[in-house]
Amino acid sequence: MAAAGGGFGGGKKVVQLFYDVVSPYSWLGFEVLCRYRHNWSIELCFRPAFLGGIMKETGNQPPAMVPKRGEYMMTDIKRMAKYYQVPLQIPKDFFGSVIRKGSLSAMRFITAVDMTQPQFLEPVSRELWMRIWSRDEDITQPESILAAAREAGLPSALAQKLLAMTSTPEVKNRLKETTEEALKYGAFGMPAVVAHVNGESHLFFGSDRLELLGNVIGEKWLGPVPAASKPRM
């Protein structure tokens, strides 16, 4: 993956995925783009950001806070999960797990991973999504985050070190800067996918715009699971 904030030259088109593990649609987009790395000529850059900050700055609110929209979302998530072949399950206490607890501690940990051990960024992110959105487990407590890190293959001592980093100004500022970068591209929710084509940036919101993304970058959409890849969950 390209370094965060790096140049966008070269043969492959750069596609940035701004995401937060509290967002189920971010997980769907994440998994499908991971599959398409092997089919499209793209450089996929994972950009962990804080959805709560984006919602606050744009005046947006979670879909579940609007009753009819929330009802639709519960059905839509199930349909999308089946279509994209991602083992997503809605937590029993949706408001408690998603709205009240949030994801700040998890996203700071992911940011620390990104800053120091980027080779673990993909598996750690996936394991945290698996906890909250597949197994209905906590992602806010230190022991929960360490359990996800362990499942992702991160050595215990290193995971403890990264957890300690989450309280440092360096990690907090990096997460804030990445969130602000997403806002500059026009993000108002997540996932926010930004494609860089011929010196221009193109923002796509949501996990159901990937066919359109392919069209803009000159690549063909081959369905949710293209032949050259398979789901990793």
PDB file of N, CA, C and O in Angstrom, residues 30 109-110 113 117-131 135 144-156 158-159 162 232:
ATOM      1  N   PHE A  30     -14.534  -2.732   2.180  1.00  0.00           N
ATOM      2  CA  PHE A  30     -13.167  -3.178   2.460  1.00  0.00           C
ATOM      3  C   PHE A  30     -12.914  -4.554   1.847  1.00  0.00           C
ATOM      4  O   PHE A  30     -11.926  -4.764   1.132  1.00  0.00           O
ATOM      5  N   PHE A 109      -6.156   2.308  17.976  1.00  0.00           N
ATOM      6  CA  PHE A 109      -5.268   1.143  17.913  1.00  0.00           C
ATOM      7  C   PHE A 109      -4.926   0.823  16.460  1.00  0.00           C
ATOM      8  O   PHE A 109      -3.755   0.568  16.130  1.00  0.00           O
ATOM      9  N   ILE A 110      -5.920   0.835  15.597  1.00  0.00           N
ATOM     10  CA  ILE A 110      -5.670   0.579  14.175  1.00  0.00           C
ATOM     11  C   ILE A 110      -4.710   1.618  13.611  1.00  0.00           C
ATOM     12  O   ILE A 110      -3.837   1.301  12.790  1.00  0.00           O
ATOM     13  N   VAL A 113      -1.260   0.726  14.588  1.00  0.00           N
ATOM     14  CA  VAL A 113      -0.811  -0.377  13.726  1.00  0.00           C
ATOM     15  C   VAL A 113      -0.367   0.175  12.374  1.00  0.00           C
ATOM     16  O   VAL A 113       0.698  -0.178  11.846  1.00  0.00           O
ATOM     17  N   GLN A 117       3.258  -0.854  12.155  1.00  0.00           N
ATOM     18  CA  GLN A 117       3.237  -2.236  11.670  1.00  0.00           C
ATOM     19  C   GLN A 117       2.201  -2.365  10.550  1.00  0.00           C
ATOM     20  O   GLN A 117       1.231  -3.113  10.671  1.00  0.00           O
ATOM     21  N   PRO A 118       2.377  -1.628   9.452  1.00  0.00           N
ATOM     22  CA  PRO A 118       1.334  -1.578   8.420  1.00  0.00           C
ATOM     23  C   PRO A 118       0.996  -2.924   7.795  1.00  0.00           C
ATOM     24  O   PRO A 118      -0.096  -3.097   7.240  1.00  0.00           O
ATOM     25  N   GLN A 119       1.904  -3.901   7.893  1.00  0.00           N
ATOM     26  CA  GLN A 119       1.606  -5.220   7.330  1.00  0.00           C
ATOM     27  C   GLN A 119       0.471  -5.909   8.083  1.00  0.00           C
ATOM     28  O   GLN A 119      -0.140  -6.858   7.579  1.00  0.00           O
ATOM     29  N   PHE A 120       0.173  -5.430   9.304  1.00  0.00           N
ATOM     30  CA  PHE A 120      -0.924  -6.001  10.091  1.00  0.00           C
ATOM     31  C   PHE A 120      -2.210  -5.180   9.984  1.00  0.00           C
ATOM     32  O   PHE A 120      -3.206  -5.533  10.612  1.00  0.00           O
ATOM     33  N   LEU A 121      -2.192  -4.101   9.215  1.00  0.00           N
ATOM     34  CA  LEU A 121      -3.352  -3.214   9.158  1.00  0.00           C
ATOM     35  C   LEU A 121      -4.592  -3.936   8.639  1.00  0.00           C
ATOM     36  O   LEU A 121      -5.677  -3.836   9.234  1.00  0.00           O
ATOM     37  N   GLU A 122      -4.445  -4.668   7.562  1.00  0.00           N
ATOM     38  CA  GLU A 122      -5.593  -5.377   6.992  1.00  0.00           C
ATOM     39  C   GLU A 122      -6.140  -6.445   7.946  1.00  0.00           C
ATOM     40  O   GLU A 122      -7.350  -6.443   8.246  1.00  0.00           O
ATOM     41  N   PRO A 123      -5.317  -7.368   8.453  1.00  0.00           N
ATOM     42  CA  PRO A 123      -5.887  -8.409   9.327  1.00  0.00           C
ATOM     43  C   PRO A 123      -6.422  -7.883  10.654  1.00  0.00           C
ATOM     44  O   PRO A 123      -7.423  -8.393  11.159  1.00  0.00           O
ATOM     45  N   VAL A 124      -5.790  -6.863  11.242  1.00  0.00           N
ATOM     46  CA  VAL A 124      -6.297  -6.307  12.496  1.00  0.00           C
ATOM     47  C   VAL A 124      -7.653  -5.641  12.271  1.00  0.00           C
ATOM     48  O   VAL A 124      -8.592  -5.823  13.056  1.00  0.00           O
ATOM     49  N   SER A 125      -7.764  -4.875  11.200  1.00  0.00           N
ATOM     50  CA  SER A 125      -9.043  -4.232  10.885  1.00  0.00           C
ATOM     51  C   SER A 125     -10.126  -5.282  10.694  1.00  0.00           C
ATOM     52  O   SER A 125     -11.237  -5.164  11.232  1.00  0.00           O
ATOM     53  N   ARG A 126      -9.791  -6.336   9.947  1.00  0.00           N
ATOM     54  CA  ARG A 126     -10.773  -7.394   9.681  1.00  0.00           C
ATOM     55  C   ARG A 126     -11.209  -8.077  10.979  1.00  0.00           C
ATOM     56  O   ARG A 126     -12.400  -8.356  11.168  1.00  0.00           O
ATOM     57  N   GLU A 127     -10.285  -8.343  11.875  1.00  0.00           N
ATOM     58  CA  GLU A 127     -10.635  -9.018  13.120  1.00  0.00           C
ATOM     59  C   GLU A 127     -11.524  -8.148  14.007  1.00  0.00           C
ATOM     60  O   GLU A 127     -12.420  -8.659  14.689  1.00  0.00           O
ATOM     61  N   LEU A 128     -11.304  -6.844  14.000  1.00  0.00           N
ATOM     62  CA  LEU A 128     -12.170  -5.964  14.785  1.00  0.00           C
ATOM     63  C   LEU A 128     -13.571  -5.910  14.179  1.00  0.00           C
ATOM     64  O   LEU A 128     -14.567  -5.905  14.906  1.00  0.00           O
ATOM     65  N   TRP A 129     -13.658  -5.891  12.860  1.00  0.00           N
ATOM     66  CA  TRP A 129     -14.977  -5.993  12.222  1.00  0.00           C
ATOM     67  C   TRP A 129     -15.643  -7.313  12.576  1.00  0.00           C
ATOM     68  O   TRP A 129     -16.841  -7.352  12.849  1.00  0.00           O
ATOM     69  N   MET A 130     -14.869  -8.408  12.552  1.00  0.00           N
ATOM     70  CA  MET A 130     -15.420  -9.708  12.882  1.00  0.00           C
ATOM     71  C   MET A 130     -15.988  -9.717  14.297  1.00  0.00           C
ATOM     72  O   MET A 130     -17.052 -10.309  14.552  1.00  0.00           O
ATOM     73  N   ARG A 131     -15.314  -9.059  15.215  1.00  0.00           N
ATOM     74  CA  ARG A 131     -15.775  -9.041  16.604  1.00  0.00           C
ATOM     75  C   ARG A 131     -17.137  -8.344  16.711  1.00  0.00           C
ATOM     76  O   ARG A 131     -18.093  -8.932  17.226  1.00  0.00           O
ATOM     77  N   ARG A 135     -19.517 -11.552  15.390  1.00  0.00           N
ATOM     78  CA  ARG A 135     -19.661 -12.353  16.609  1.00  0.00           C
ATOM     79  C   ARG A 135     -20.297 -11.582  17.760  1.00  0.00           C
ATOM     80  O   ARG A 135     -20.413 -12.116  18.863  1.00  0.00           O
ATOM     81  N   SER A 144     -10.356  -6.652  24.654  1.00  0.00           N
ATOM     82  CA  SER A 144     -11.035  -6.974  23.397  1.00  0.00           C
ATOM     83  C   SER A 144     -10.140  -6.637  22.211  1.00  0.00           C
ATOM     84  O   SER A 144     -10.031  -7.412  21.246  1.00  0.00           O
ATOM     85  N   ILE A 145      -9.508  -5.485  22.278  1.00  0.00           N
ATOM     86  CA  ILE A 145      -8.613  -5.056  21.204  1.00  0.00           C
ATOM     87  C   ILE A 145      -7.412  -5.986  21.112  1.00  0.00           C
ATOM     88  O   ILE A 145      -6.992  -6.387  20.017  1.00  0.00           O
ATOM     89  N   LEU A 146      -6.876  -6.386  22.255  1.00  0.00           N
ATOM     90  CA  LEU A 146      -5.727  -7.302  22.261  1.00  0.00           C
ATOM     91  C   LEU A 146      -6.113  -8.677  21.719  1.00  0.00           C
ATOM     92  O   LEU A 146      -5.321  -9.338  21.046  1.00  0.00           O
ATOM     93  N   ALA A 147      -7.344  -9.105  21.996  1.00  0.00           N
ATOM     94  CA  ALA A 147      -7.810 -10.390  21.469  1.00  0.00           C
ATOM     95  C   ALA A 147      -7.892 -10.351  19.948  1.00  0.00           C
ATOM     96  O   ALA A 147      -7.502 -11.303  19.260  1.00  0.00           O
ATOM     97  N   ALA A 148      -8.370  -9.228  19.410  1.00  0.00           N
ATOM     98  CA  ALA A 148      -8.437  -9.074  17.956  1.00  0.00           C
ATOM     99  C   ALA A 148      -7.040  -9.064  17.356  1.00  0.00           C
ATOM    100  O   ALA A 148      -6.787  -9.673  16.310  1.00  0.00           O
ATOM    101  N   ALA A 149      -6.124  -8.373  18.018  1.00  0.00           N
ATOM    102  CA  ALA A 149      -4.740  -8.316  17.539  1.00  0.00           C
ATOM    103  C   ALA A 149      -4.114  -9.705  17.525  1.00  0.00           C
ATOM    104  O   ALA A 149      -3.392 -10.077  16.588  1.00  0.00           O
ATOM    105  N   ARG A 150      -4.404 -10.480  18.574  1.00  0.00           N
ATOM    106  CA  ARG A 150      -3.870 -11.841  18.650  1.00  0.00           C
ATOM    107  C   ARG A 150      -4.396 -12.701  17.507  1.00  0.00           C
ATOM    108  O   ARG A 150      -3.640 -13.441  16.869  1.00  0.00           O
ATOM    109  N   GLU A 151      -5.686 -12.596  17.224  1.00  0.00           N
ATOM    110  CA  GLU A 151      -6.285 -13.361  16.128  1.00  0.00           C
ATOM    111  C   GLU A 151      -5.693 -12.941  14.779  1.00  0.00           C
ATOM    112  O   GLU A 151      -5.634 -13.743  13.847  1.00  0.00           O
ATOM    113  N   ALA A 152      -5.262 -11.687  14.690  1.00  0.00           N
ATOM    114  CA  ALA A 152      -4.684 -11.176  13.442  1.00  0.00           C
ATOM    115  C   ALA A 152      -3.213 -11.562  13.283  1.00  0.00           C
ATOM    116  O   ALA A 152      -2.603 -11.254  12.261  1.00  0.00           O
ATOM    117  N   GLY A 153      -2.644 -12.214  14.320  1.00  0.00           N
ATOM    118  CA  GLY A 153      -1.262 -12.659  14.233  1.00  0.00           C
ATOM    119  C   GLY A 153      -0.244 -11.695  14.787  1.00  0.00           C
ATOM    120  O   GLY A 153       0.971 -11.886  14.625  1.00  0.00           O
ATOM    121  N   LEU A 154      -0.696 -10.656  15.479  1.00  0.00           N
ATOM    122  CA  LEU A 154       0.209  -9.678  16.060  1.00  0.00           C
ATOM    123  C   LEU A 154       0.798 -10.239  17.354  1.00  0.00           C
ATOM    124  O   LEU A 154       0.048 -10.656  18.243  1.00  0.00           O
ATOM    125  N   PRO A 155       2.118 -10.281  17.486  1.00  0.00           N
ATOM    126  CA  PRO A 155       2.726 -10.789  18.724  1.00  0.00           C
ATOM    127  C   PRO A 155       2.226 -10.032  19.947  1.00  0.00           C
ATOM    128  O   PRO A 155       2.013  -8.813  19.899  1.00  0.00           O
ATOM    129  N   SER A 156       2.042 -10.735  21.065  1.00  0.00           N
ATOM    130  CA  SER A 156       1.437 -10.154  22.260  1.00  0.00           C
ATOM    131  C   SER A 156       2.178  -8.931  22.775  1.00  0.00           C
ATOM    132  O   SER A 156       1.563  -7.904  23.078  1.00  0.00           O
ATOM    133  N   LEU A 158       4.116  -6.905  21.194  1.00  0.00           N
ATOM    134  CA  LEU A 158       3.977  -5.805  20.244  1.00  0.00           C
ATOM    135  C   LEU A 158       2.584  -5.195  20.332  1.00  0.00           C
ATOM    136  O   LEU A 158       2.424  -3.968  20.290  1.00  0.00           O
ATOM    137  N   ALA A 159       1.583  -6.033  20.499  1.00  0.00           N
ATOM    138  CA  ALA A 159       0.216  -5.535  20.630  1.00  0.00           C
ATOM    139  C   ALA A 159       0.071  -4.663  21.876  1.00  0.00           C
ATOM    140  O   ALA A 159      -0.596  -3.622  21.854  1.00  0.00           O
ATOM    141  N   LEU A 162       1.587  -1.313  21.146  1.00  0.00           N
ATOM    142  CA  LEU A 162       0.716  -0.502  20.292  1.00  0.00           C
ATOM    143  C   LEU A 162      -0.482   0.022  21.070  1.00  0.00           C
ATOM    144  O   LEU A 162      -0.927   1.156  20.852  1.00  0.00           O
ATOM    145  N   ARG A 232     -12.087 -14.066   2.321  1.00  0.00           N
ATOM    146  CA  ARG A 232     -11.072 -14.492   3.275  1.00  0.00           C
ATOM    147  C   ARG A 232     -11.646 -14.822   4.645  1.00  0.00           C
ATOM    148  O   ARG A 232     -10.934 -15.286   5.509  1.00  0.00           O
TER     149      ARG A 232
END
